[in-house]
Amino acid sequence: MRAVQITEFGGPEVVRVREVDEPRPGPGRVVVDVSRCGVNFADTLMRENAYLAATTLPVIPGGEVVGRTADGRRLAALTDRGGYAEKAAITEASAFAVPEDLDDVAAVALLAQGLTAWWLVRHTGRVRPGESVVVHAAAGGVGSLAVQLAKAAGAGRVIATASTPAKRELALSLGADAAVDPAAADLTGALRAANGGEPVDVVLEMTGGRVTDQSLAALAPFGRLAFYGMAGGVEPEPVAPRALQRRSVTVSGFWLLNAFERPAVLAGAYAEMAALVTAGELRVVSGGDRPMSEVRQVHEELRERRTTGKLVLDPRR
């Protein structure tokens, strides 16, 4: 079968389509014919062996697929690897039934990115009615859904950040009340200004470095910063517990892998979001439905932050 296989770590040049053996089902696993596989920023980190979990070569990247089993079931699933392929072996426990009226792009978008956005809003960020919420990278796969889920949770004001005017316009079209350039010299001041001059209650952050530091400074007493990635590649400044105590603020981390200890919660979240999408109440932003033969270019675009929404690959092309 055709698949993307990485045999050495490095840049986009190491991502190649090859002929490989088909996967075999094992205990608790089933093989699906993949109709679309998702592309995530984490895949570029795996390619460089810079992800949270170490990578062993050779590896077929890709942690999200939607497809059908031999008995006709339509499933979307998160995998540890193996998604960039015509067939993938998935764990039944991490698979979700997909309604027939949900398209492939949305079915994939609601996996890593949708479930992350849902968990950040509902659990890690604990967004309450009337609170102000900052969503960084609001034009991305997680951010575009988090903006909408925060509004649905009753957020009083959603402040989006995005790197270009077009991306900021997209965030506003999704329901954000204000949009800010994260490159602002005084990001703390810009976030507060977008909140009517007041500090903010919740920040959903995945950039790192100065963005994390200045977002933390923008928090109101009892505010929460939920950290779920470091796309900028720069560690934030260390945070002293006494500094958190002075303003009664919380900094917490989230990695979706840990949420799989609560499979029933994830299954409910996926079904809830799928129903919202099919009802027209939650919009999935497609970042491109690309042939797998263009995977190298897709990785380049993703790392250069030239993408919006959810990127998927069609392994049949």
Tab-separated table of C-alpha atoms in Angstrom:
chain	number	residue	atom	x	y	z
A	1	MET	CA	0.000	0.000	0.000
A	2	ARG	CA	1.013	3.669	-0.355
A	3	ALA	CA	2.062	5.434	2.817
A	4	VAL	CA	4.314	8.216	4.015
A	5	GLN	CA	7.299	6.705	5.772
A	6	ILE	CA	10.091	8.556	7.559
A	7	THR	CA	13.407	6.716	7.725
A	8	GLU	CA	15.562	9.576	9.054
A	9	PHE	CA	14.885	12.652	11.145
A	10	GLY	CA	15.038	16.085	9.572
A	11	GLY	CA	13.113	18.703	7.636
A	12	PRO	CA	10.269	18.271	5.139
A	13	GLU	CA	12.671	16.590	2.719
A	14	VAL	CA	12.587	13.371	4.801
A	15	VAL	CA	8.824	12.971	4.305
A	16	ARG	CA	8.346	10.618	1.341
A	17	VAL	CA	5.568	8.465	-0.095
A	18	ARG	CA	6.635	4.803	-0.331
A	19	GLU	CA	5.207	1.333	-0.850
A	20	VAL	CA	4.964	-0.474	2.509
A	21	ASP	CA	3.317	-3.585	3.920
A	22	GLU	CA	-0.327	-3.338	4.925
A	23	PRO	CA	-1.025	-3.229	8.674
A	24	ARG	CA	-2.520	-6.233	10.423
A	25	PRO	CA	-5.189	-6.099	13.107
A	26	GLY	CA	-4.199	-7.232	16.567
A	27	PRO	CA	-6.109	-7.703	19.819
A	28	GLY	CA	-8.555	-4.830	20.222
A	29	ARG	CA	-7.542	-3.369	16.867
A	30	VAL	CA	-9.188	-3.190	13.460
A	31	VAL	CA	-7.962	-2.093	10.030
A	32	VAL	CA	-9.750	0.728	8.215
A	33	ASP	CA	-9.532	1.834	4.591
A	34	VAL	CA	-8.514	5.453	5.140
A	35	SER	CA	-10.496	8.090	3.238
A	36	ARG	CA	-8.750	11.058	4.881
A	37	CYS	CA	-5.934	11.449	7.394
A	38	GLY	CA	-5.286	14.544	9.462
A	39	VAL	CA	-2.129	16.642	9.518
A	40	ASN	CA	-1.071	18.310	12.765
A	41	PHE	CA	1.799	20.486	13.949
A	42	ALA	CA	2.818	17.579	16.190
A	43	ASP	CA	3.606	15.562	13.035
A	44	THR	CA	6.346	18.048	12.148
A	45	LEU	CA	7.811	17.632	15.633
A	46	MET	CA	7.740	13.832	15.270
A	47	ARG	CA	9.595	14.234	11.982
A	48	GLU	CA	12.363	16.059	13.881
A	49	ASN	CA	12.214	13.744	16.930
A	50	ALA	CA	11.236	16.793	18.993
A	51	TYR	CA	7.783	15.664	20.159
A	52	LEU	CA	6.798	15.017	23.770
A	53	ALA	CA	7.164	11.278	23.159
A	54	ALA	CA	10.319	9.911	21.509
A	55	THR	CA	9.992	8.479	17.983
A	56	THR	CA	11.529	5.231	16.724
A	57	LEU	CA	12.374	4.908	13.032
A	58	PRO	CA	11.139	3.937	10.537
A	59	VAL	CA	7.737	5.476	11.226
A	60	ILE	CA	4.556	6.281	9.354
A	61	PRO	CA	3.360	9.572	10.894
A	62	GLY	CA	-0.225	10.671	11.299
A	63	GLY	CA	-2.427	10.463	14.357
A	64	GLU	CA	-5.908	10.909	12.868
A	65	VAL	CA	-7.889	8.926	10.320
A	66	VAL	CA	-11.430	8.490	9.103
A	67	GLY	CA	-12.461	5.486	7.057
A	68	ARG	CA	-14.402	2.253	6.924
A	69	THR	CA	-13.832	-1.179	8.317
A	70	ALA	CA	-14.260	-4.325	6.252
A	71	ASP	CA	-17.752	-4.740	7.738
A	72	GLY	CA	-18.773	-1.210	6.639
A	73	ARG	CA	-18.531	0.759	9.853
A	74	ARG	CA	-17.482	4.396	9.406
A	75	LEU	CA	-15.036	5.319	12.142
A	76	ALA	CA	-12.795	8.227	13.049
A	77	ALA	CA	-9.861	7.409	15.259
A	78	LEU	CA	-6.806	8.817	16.938
A	79	THR	CA	-3.684	6.710	16.595
A	80	ASP	CA	-0.168	6.967	17.970
A	81	ARG	CA	1.141	6.770	14.360
A	82	GLY	CA	0.355	5.151	11.005
A	83	GLY	CA	-2.287	7.587	9.764
A	84	TYR	CA	-0.623	8.797	6.545
A	85	ALA	CA	-1.523	5.642	4.648
A	86	GLU	CA	-4.154	3.919	2.536
A	87	LYS	CA	-4.907	1.565	5.424
A	88	ALA	CA	-4.426	1.993	9.167
A	89	ALA	CA	-4.786	-0.294	12.165
A	90	ILE	CA	-6.731	1.555	14.858
A	91	THR	CA	-7.608	0.747	18.434
A	92	GLU	CA	-11.355	0.266	18.825
A	93	ALA	CA	-11.241	2.009	22.210
A	94	SER	CA	-9.959	5.228	20.601
A	95	ALA	CA	-12.386	5.194	17.674
A	96	PHE	CA	-15.644	7.103	17.335
A	97	ALA	CA	-18.680	6.333	15.207
A	98	VAL	CA	-19.084	8.942	12.468
A	99	PRO	CA	-22.562	10.024	11.320
A	100	GLU	CA	-23.052	9.593	7.583
A	101	ASP	CA	-23.971	13.281	7.168
A	102	LEU	CA	-20.645	14.452	8.629
A	103	ASP	CA	-18.044	15.000	5.892
A	104	ASP	CA	-14.549	13.536	6.068
A	105	VAL	CA	-12.780	16.838	6.792
A	106	ALA	CA	-15.052	17.569	9.741
A	107	ALA	CA	-14.814	13.980	10.972
A	108	VAL	CA	-11.024	14.333	11.175
A	109	ALA	CA	-11.070	17.922	12.493
A	110	LEU	CA	-13.107	16.879	15.521
A	111	LEU	CA	-10.421	14.391	16.590
A	112	ALA	CA	-7.154	15.831	17.956
A	113	GLN	CA	-8.078	19.450	17.361
A	114	GLY	CA	-11.764	19.280	18.201
A	115	LEU	CA	-11.274	17.192	21.319
A	116	THR	CA	-8.409	19.454	22.439
A	117	ALA	CA	-10.527	22.585	21.961
A	118	TRP	CA	-13.463	20.994	23.803
A	119	TRP	CA	-11.281	19.882	26.732
A	120	LEU	CA	-9.528	23.246	27.012
A	121	VAL	CA	-12.831	25.120	27.164
A	122	ARG	CA	-14.748	22.698	29.371
A	123	HIS	CA	-12.068	21.290	31.691
A	124	THR	CA	-8.631	22.912	31.663
A	125	GLY	CA	-9.799	26.499	31.120
A	126	ARG	CA	-13.112	25.950	32.943
A	127	VAL	CA	-14.793	28.751	31.000
A	128	ARG	CA	-17.759	30.174	32.907
A	129	PRO	CA	-20.606	32.350	31.592
A	130	GLY	CA	-19.620	35.984	31.305
A	131	GLU	CA	-15.855	35.419	31.433
A	132	SER	CA	-13.362	36.821	28.950
A	133	VAL	CA	-11.360	34.243	26.977
A	134	VAL	CA	-8.215	34.754	24.907
A	135	VAL	CA	-7.719	32.187	22.142
A	136	HIS	CA	-4.250	32.283	20.617
A	137	ALA	CA	-3.741	31.016	17.043
A	138	ALA	CA	-7.476	31.447	16.579
A	139	ALA	CA	-7.406	30.713	12.847
A	140	GLY	CA	-5.846	27.287	13.374
A	141	GLY	CA	-7.557	23.946	13.785
A	142	VAL	CA	-7.832	24.075	17.582
A	143	GLY	CA	-8.268	27.836	17.838
A	144	SER	CA	-11.049	28.126	15.257
A	145	LEU	CA	-13.109	25.562	17.155
A	146	ALA	CA	-12.162	26.934	20.593
A	147	VAL	CA	-13.481	30.394	19.656
A	148	GLN	CA	-16.879	28.898	18.858
A	149	LEU	CA	-16.965	26.503	21.819
A	150	ALA	CA	-16.034	29.331	24.210
A	151	LYS	CA	-18.927	31.424	22.901
A	152	ALA	CA	-21.247	28.433	23.210
A	153	ALA	CA	-20.089	28.016	26.827
A	154	GLY	CA	-21.286	31.550	27.544
A	155	ALA	CA	-18.029	33.507	27.391
A	156	GLY	CA	-18.791	37.188	27.716
A	157	ARG	CA	-15.967	38.228	25.410
A	158	VAL	CA	-13.690	36.148	23.191
A	159	ILE	CA	-10.421	37.765	22.146
A	160	ALA	CA	-8.652	36.035	19.280
A	161	THR	CA	-5.040	36.402	18.237
A	162	ALA	CA	-3.768	35.608	14.756
A	163	SER	CA	-0.715	36.596	12.769
A	164	THR	CA	-2.270	38.173	9.664
A	165	PRO	CA	-5.236	40.472	8.930
A	166	ALA	CA	-6.932	37.691	6.944
A	167	LYS	CA	-6.607	35.259	9.844
A	168	ARG	CA	-7.932	37.850	12.271
A	169	GLU	CA	-10.925	38.453	9.999
A	170	LEU	CA	-11.562	34.706	9.958
A	171	ALA	CA	-11.550	34.613	13.779
A	172	LEU	CA	-14.058	37.479	13.896
A	173	SER	CA	-16.301	35.651	11.410
A	174	LEU	CA	-16.322	32.660	13.776
A	175	GLY	CA	-17.683	34.765	16.627
A	176	ALA	CA	-14.652	36.364	18.276
A	177	ASP	CA	-15.450	39.803	19.713
A	178	ALA	CA	-11.971	41.221	19.058
A	179	ALA	CA	-8.828	40.169	17.230
A	180	VAL	CA	-5.250	41.061	18.166
A	181	ASP	CA	-1.872	40.670	16.467
A	182	PRO	CA	0.243	38.440	18.769
A	183	ALA	CA	3.375	40.240	17.538
A	184	ALA	CA	2.274	43.456	19.301
A	185	ALA	CA	5.211	44.874	21.278
A	186	ASP	CA	3.024	45.113	24.375
A	187	LEU	CA	0.851	42.033	24.010
A	188	THR	CA	-0.303	42.288	27.626
A	189	GLY	CA	-1.596	45.796	26.983
A	190	ALA	CA	-3.173	44.779	23.669
A	191	LEU	CA	-5.091	41.905	25.273
A	192	ARG	CA	-6.342	44.099	28.077
A	193	ALA	CA	-7.295	46.862	25.637
A	194	ALA	CA	-9.309	44.332	23.634
A	195	ASN	CA	-11.113	43.491	26.885
A	196	GLY	CA	-12.156	47.063	27.534
A	197	GLY	CA	-9.020	47.849	29.522
A	198	GLU	CA	-9.623	45.017	31.992
A	199	PRO	CA	-7.460	41.929	32.651
A	200	VAL	CA	-8.709	38.664	31.151
A	201	ASP	CA	-10.093	35.550	32.809
A	202	VAL	CA	-8.896	32.665	30.621
A	203	VAL	CA	-6.089	32.235	28.088
A	204	LEU	CA	-5.759	29.215	25.776
A	205	GLU	CA	-2.108	29.256	24.735
A	206	MET	CA	0.037	27.137	22.409
A	207	THR	CA	2.870	29.406	21.254
A	208	GLY	CA	5.361	29.667	24.109
A	209	GLY	CA	8.029	32.302	24.745
A	210	ARG	CA	6.930	35.918	25.086
A	211	VAL	CA	3.332	35.097	24.108
A	212	THR	CA	2.980	32.890	27.180
A	213	ASP	CA	4.803	35.376	29.420
A	214	GLN	CA	2.753	38.395	28.355
A	215	SER	CA	-0.519	36.438	28.369
A	216	LEU	CA	0.130	35.383	31.953
A	217	ALA	CA	0.676	39.020	32.870
A	218	ALA	CA	-2.712	39.888	31.329
A	219	LEU	CA	-4.650	37.568	33.664
A	220	ALA	CA	-7.101	38.870	36.225
A	221	PRO	CA	-7.133	37.550	39.792
A	222	PHE	CA	-8.379	33.929	39.680
A	223	GLY	CA	-7.526	33.813	35.967
A	224	ARG	CA	-6.396	30.603	34.247
A	225	LEU	CA	-3.825	30.037	31.518
A	226	ALA	CA	-4.150	26.660	29.795
A	227	PHE	CA	-0.894	25.728	28.023
A	228	TYR	CA	-1.226	23.056	25.342
A	229	GLY	CA	1.682	23.512	22.952
A	230	MET	CA	4.828	25.450	22.074
A	231	ALA	CA	4.622	26.129	18.352
A	232	GLY	CA	7.133	28.964	18.640
A	233	GLY	CA	9.777	26.572	19.938
A	234	VAL	CA	10.826	28.873	22.794
A	235	GLU	CA	10.256	28.013	26.451
A	236	PRO	CA	8.389	30.636	28.492
A	237	GLU	CA	10.060	32.190	31.513
A	238	PRO	CA	9.871	30.036	34.671
A	239	VAL	CA	6.908	30.897	36.870
A	240	ALA	CA	7.426	31.226	40.622
A	241	PRO	CA	4.609	29.783	42.768
A	242	ARG	CA	4.598	32.954	44.908
A	243	ALA	CA	3.944	35.032	41.796
A	244	LEU	CA	0.895	32.866	41.067
A	245	GLN	CA	-0.237	33.200	44.669
A	246	ARG	CA	-0.098	36.993	44.633
A	247	ARG	CA	-2.820	37.159	41.979
A	248	SER	CA	-4.485	33.799	42.679
A	249	VAL	CA	-3.907	32.711	39.071
A	250	THR	CA	-3.488	29.211	37.686
A	251	VAL	CA	-1.212	27.865	34.950
A	252	SER	CA	-2.109	24.373	33.782
A	253	GLY	CA	-1.004	22.074	30.978
A	254	PHE	CA	-2.937	19.808	28.663
A	255	TRP	CA	-1.913	16.909	26.416
A	256	LEU	CA	-4.745	15.030	24.739
A	257	LEU	CA	-3.009	11.688	25.287
A	258	ASN	CA	-3.843	11.891	28.995
A	259	ALA	CA	-7.541	12.392	28.260
A	260	PHE	CA	-7.741	8.853	26.878
A	261	GLU	CA	-7.849	7.674	30.458
A	262	ARG	CA	-11.446	8.963	30.280
A	263	PRO	CA	-12.738	7.392	27.053
A	264	ALA	CA	-16.411	7.891	27.862
A	265	VAL	CA	-15.861	11.650	28.221
A	266	LEU	CA	-14.084	11.826	24.863
A	267	ALA	CA	-16.764	9.763	23.133
A	268	GLY	CA	-19.430	12.098	24.487
A	269	ALA	CA	-17.447	15.151	23.407
A	270	TYR	CA	-16.989	13.826	19.863
A	271	ALA	CA	-20.678	12.972	19.515
A	272	GLU	CA	-21.671	16.382	20.888
A	273	MET	CA	-19.465	18.266	18.428
A	274	ALA	CA	-20.527	16.072	15.488
A	275	ALA	CA	-24.163	16.922	16.252
A	276	LEU	CA	-23.330	20.647	16.434
A	277	VAL	CA	-21.556	20.522	13.062
A	278	THR	CA	-24.382	18.681	11.306
A	279	ALA	CA	-26.890	21.121	12.840
A	280	GLY	CA	-24.907	24.066	11.466
A	281	GLU	CA	-24.032	25.353	14.937
A	282	LEU	CA	-20.290	24.629	14.805
A	283	ARG	CA	-18.189	25.468	11.773
A	284	VAL	CA	-15.148	23.438	10.808
A	285	VAL	CA	-12.650	25.518	8.860
A	286	SER	CA	-11.004	23.444	6.142
A	287	GLY	CA	-7.338	24.213	5.705
A	288	GLY	CA	-7.073	22.147	2.556
A	289	ASP	CA	-7.992	18.701	1.266
A	290	ARG	CA	-4.691	17.710	-0.312
A	291	PRO	CA	-3.379	14.605	-2.076
A	292	MET	CA	-0.890	12.598	-0.033
A	293	SER	CA	1.635	13.163	-2.819
A	294	GLU	CA	1.862	16.801	-1.617
A	295	VAL	CA	2.719	15.898	1.976
A	296	ARG	CA	6.134	17.556	1.847
A	297	GLN	CA	4.654	20.895	0.779
A	298	VAL	CA	1.948	20.577	3.448
A	299	HIS	CA	4.587	20.141	6.156
A	300	GLU	CA	6.442	23.199	4.879
A	301	GLU	CA	3.283	25.313	4.946
A	302	LEU	CA	2.360	24.134	8.426
A	303	ARG	CA	5.734	24.973	9.971
A	304	GLU	CA	5.770	28.366	8.249
A	305	ARG	CA	2.303	29.137	9.675
A	306	ARG	CA	0.786	29.644	6.252
A	307	THR	CA	-2.223	27.456	7.032
A	308	THR	CA	-5.646	27.957	8.572
A	309	GLY	CA	-8.156	25.460	9.882
A	310	LYS	CA	-7.863	21.716	9.416
A	311	LEU	CA	-5.443	20.171	6.901
A	312	VAL	CA	-6.186	16.682	5.633
A	313	LEU	CA	-4.536	14.326	3.163
A	314	ASP	CA	-6.273	11.999	0.711
A	315	PRO	CA	-4.146	8.820	0.664
A	316	ARG	CA	-5.739	7.678	-2.594
A	317	ARG	CA	-4.156	10.580	-4.492
